[in-house]
GROMACS .gro file of C-alpha atoms in nm:
model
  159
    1UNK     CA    1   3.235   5.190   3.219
    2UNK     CA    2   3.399   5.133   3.541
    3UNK     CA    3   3.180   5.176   3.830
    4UNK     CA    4   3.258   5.191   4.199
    5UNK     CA    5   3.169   4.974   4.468
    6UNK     CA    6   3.010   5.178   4.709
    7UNK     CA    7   2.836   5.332   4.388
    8UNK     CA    8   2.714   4.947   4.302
    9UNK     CA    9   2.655   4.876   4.596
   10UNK     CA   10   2.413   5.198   4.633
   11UNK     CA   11   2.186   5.085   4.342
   12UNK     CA   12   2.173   4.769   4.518
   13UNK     CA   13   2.032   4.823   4.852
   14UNK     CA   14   2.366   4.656   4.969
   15UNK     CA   15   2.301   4.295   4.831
   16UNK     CA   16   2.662   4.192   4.819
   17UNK     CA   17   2.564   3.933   4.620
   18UNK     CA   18   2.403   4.141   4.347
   19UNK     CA   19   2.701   4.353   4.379
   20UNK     CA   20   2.918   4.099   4.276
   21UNK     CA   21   2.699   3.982   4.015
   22UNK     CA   22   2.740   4.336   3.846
   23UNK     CA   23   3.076   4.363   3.876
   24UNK     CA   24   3.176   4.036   3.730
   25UNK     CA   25   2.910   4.066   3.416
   26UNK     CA   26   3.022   4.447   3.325
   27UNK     CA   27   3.384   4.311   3.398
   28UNK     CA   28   3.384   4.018   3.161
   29UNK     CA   29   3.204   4.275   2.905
   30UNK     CA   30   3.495   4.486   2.905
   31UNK     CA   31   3.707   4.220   2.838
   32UNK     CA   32   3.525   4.071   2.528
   33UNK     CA   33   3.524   4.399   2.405
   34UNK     CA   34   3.851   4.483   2.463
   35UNK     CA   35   3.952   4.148   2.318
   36UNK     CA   36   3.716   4.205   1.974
   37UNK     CA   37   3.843   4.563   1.883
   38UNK     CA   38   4.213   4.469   1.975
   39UNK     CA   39   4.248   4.811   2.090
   40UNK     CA   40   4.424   4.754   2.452
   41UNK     CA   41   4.652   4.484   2.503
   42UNK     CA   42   4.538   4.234   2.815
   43UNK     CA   43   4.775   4.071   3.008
   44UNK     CA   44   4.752   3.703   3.058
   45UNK     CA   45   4.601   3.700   3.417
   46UNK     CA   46   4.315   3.954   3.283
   47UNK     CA   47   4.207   3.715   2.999
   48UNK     CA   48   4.245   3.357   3.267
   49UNK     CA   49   4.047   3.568   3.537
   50UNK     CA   50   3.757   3.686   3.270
   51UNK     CA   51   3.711   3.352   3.165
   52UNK     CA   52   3.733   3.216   3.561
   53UNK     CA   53   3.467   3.466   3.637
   54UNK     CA   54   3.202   3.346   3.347
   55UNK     CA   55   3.276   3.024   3.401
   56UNK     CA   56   3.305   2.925   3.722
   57UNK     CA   57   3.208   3.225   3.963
   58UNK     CA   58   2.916   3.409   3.744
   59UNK     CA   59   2.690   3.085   3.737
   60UNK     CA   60   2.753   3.031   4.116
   61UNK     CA   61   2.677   3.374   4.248
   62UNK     CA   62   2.363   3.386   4.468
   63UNK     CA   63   2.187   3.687   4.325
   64UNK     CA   64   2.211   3.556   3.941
   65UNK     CA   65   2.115   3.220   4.118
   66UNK     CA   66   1.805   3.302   4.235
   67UNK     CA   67   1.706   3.572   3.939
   68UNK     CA   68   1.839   3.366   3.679
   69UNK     CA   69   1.549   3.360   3.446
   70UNK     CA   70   1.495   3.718   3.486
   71UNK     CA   71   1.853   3.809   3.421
   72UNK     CA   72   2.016   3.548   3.144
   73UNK     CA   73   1.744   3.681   2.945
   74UNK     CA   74   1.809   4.065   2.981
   75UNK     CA   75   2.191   3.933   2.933
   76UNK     CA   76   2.137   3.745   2.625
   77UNK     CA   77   1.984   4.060   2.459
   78UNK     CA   78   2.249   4.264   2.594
   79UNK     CA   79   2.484   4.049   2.374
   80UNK     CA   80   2.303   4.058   2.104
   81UNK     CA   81   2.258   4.462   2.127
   82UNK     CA   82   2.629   4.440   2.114
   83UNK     CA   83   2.703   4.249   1.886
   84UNK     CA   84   2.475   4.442   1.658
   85UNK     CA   85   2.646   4.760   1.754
   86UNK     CA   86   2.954   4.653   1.654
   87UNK     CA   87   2.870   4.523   1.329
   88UNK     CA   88   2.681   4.892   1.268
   89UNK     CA   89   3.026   5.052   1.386
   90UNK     CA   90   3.258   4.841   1.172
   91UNK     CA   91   2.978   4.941   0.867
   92UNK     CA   92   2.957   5.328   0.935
   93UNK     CA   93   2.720   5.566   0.834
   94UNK     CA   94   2.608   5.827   1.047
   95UNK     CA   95   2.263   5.639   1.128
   96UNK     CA   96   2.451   5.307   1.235
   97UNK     CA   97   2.687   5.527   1.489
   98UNK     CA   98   2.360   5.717   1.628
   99UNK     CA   99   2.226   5.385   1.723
  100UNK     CA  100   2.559   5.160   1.824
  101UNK     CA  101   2.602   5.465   2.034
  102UNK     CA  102   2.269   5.339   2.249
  103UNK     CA  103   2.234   5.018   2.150
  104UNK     CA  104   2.593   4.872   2.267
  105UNK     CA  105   2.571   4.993   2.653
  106UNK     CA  106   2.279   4.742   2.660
  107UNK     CA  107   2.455   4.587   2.963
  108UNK     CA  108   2.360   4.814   3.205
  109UNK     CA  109   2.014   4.716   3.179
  110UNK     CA  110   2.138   4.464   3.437
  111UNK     CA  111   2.205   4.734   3.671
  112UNK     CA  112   1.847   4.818   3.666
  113UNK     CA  113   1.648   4.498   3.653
  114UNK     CA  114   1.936   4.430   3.934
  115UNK     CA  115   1.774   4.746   4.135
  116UNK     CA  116   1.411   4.636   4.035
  117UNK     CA  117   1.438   4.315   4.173
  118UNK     CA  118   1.577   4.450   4.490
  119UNK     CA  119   1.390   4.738   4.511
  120UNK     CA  120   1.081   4.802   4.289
  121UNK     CA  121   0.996   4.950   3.968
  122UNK     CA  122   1.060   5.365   4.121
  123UNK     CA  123   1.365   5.227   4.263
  124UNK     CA  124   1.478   5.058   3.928
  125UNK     CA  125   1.366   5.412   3.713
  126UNK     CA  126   1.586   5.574   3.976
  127UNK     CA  127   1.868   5.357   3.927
  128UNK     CA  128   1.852   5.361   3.573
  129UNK     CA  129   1.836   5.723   3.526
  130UNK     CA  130   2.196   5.744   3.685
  131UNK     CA  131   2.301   5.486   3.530
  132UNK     CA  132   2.240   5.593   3.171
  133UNK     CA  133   2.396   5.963   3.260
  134UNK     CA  134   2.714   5.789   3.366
  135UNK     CA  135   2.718   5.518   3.072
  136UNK     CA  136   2.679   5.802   2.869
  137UNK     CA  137   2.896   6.070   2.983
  138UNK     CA  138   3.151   6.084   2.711
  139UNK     CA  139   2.832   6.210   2.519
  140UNK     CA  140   2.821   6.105   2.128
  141UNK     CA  141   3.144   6.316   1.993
  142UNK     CA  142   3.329   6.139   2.269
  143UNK     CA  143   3.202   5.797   2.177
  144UNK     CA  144   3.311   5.886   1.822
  145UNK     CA  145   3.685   5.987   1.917
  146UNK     CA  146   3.713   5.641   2.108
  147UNK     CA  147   3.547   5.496   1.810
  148UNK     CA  148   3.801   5.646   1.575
  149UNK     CA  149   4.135   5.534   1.828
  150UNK     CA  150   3.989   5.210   1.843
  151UNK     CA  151   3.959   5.130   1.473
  152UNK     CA  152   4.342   5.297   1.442
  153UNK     CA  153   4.428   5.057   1.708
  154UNK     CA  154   4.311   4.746   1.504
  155UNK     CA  155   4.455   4.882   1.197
  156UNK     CA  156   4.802   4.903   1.364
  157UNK     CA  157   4.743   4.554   1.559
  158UNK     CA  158   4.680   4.408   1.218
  159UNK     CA  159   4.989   4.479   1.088
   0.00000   0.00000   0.00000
């Protein structure tokens, strides 16, 4: 999921800094991904800026700063919601796929705890509500198509 600034910076109350949080973390979560299921190739610069951005620019940014304790722990179980999904994608089994389906958008949790912390818990249920309809958009016989393209893609890459 790609979101747009002004969307961002919408759930956000305008906190530039929170903004930028968001952008880098769901940025650099693309990338991983991309870079575990092989299925789009990344150029050079993509990869160098990803790893830049969690490096160097994530752990400086005001916003994650400040609300570090409250976020590196909602990020850490993102992660591990991912990594989790993946494993119950790569197994199969129509149970596995109805939770990875959930379970690996755990990211944009961070979009909401972001909005809580800004703006309260009615502000954060608001937030989150879009949010989830926009993660999940492609509904669950679009996130199998991608699903299916993706393991192609890896099956072609591994050749």
């Amino acid at each position: 999921m790609y979101l747009k600034e002004d969307q961002v910076s919408k759930w956000v109350k305008g906190n530039a800094s929170a903004a930028e949080f968001l952008h880098m973390v769901i940025n650099i979560s693309h990338v991983w991904d991309d870079l575990i299921d092989k299925d789009k190739s990344l150029e050079d610069e993509a990869v160098n800026q990803c790893f830049f951005d969690a490096l160097v620019r994530l752990p400086r940014n005001e916003f994650y700063r400040k609300n570090f304790d409250h976020l590196n722990s909602i990020m850490m179980n993102s992660i591990s919601n991912w990594l989790i999904a993946t494993d119950m994608e790569r197994e199969g089994g129509e149970l596995q796929l109805n939770i990875a389906f959930i379970l690996r958008s755990s990211y944009v949790d961070l979009i909401t705890q972001s909005a809580l912390l800004i703006g309260g818990q009615a502000w954060a249920s608001q937030v989150g509500k879009e949010v989830r309809k926009l993660t999940h958009h492609e509904r669950y016989e679009g996130y199998l198509r991608t699903l299916d393209e993706e393991k192609k893609a890896r099956q072609a890459a591994a050749r």
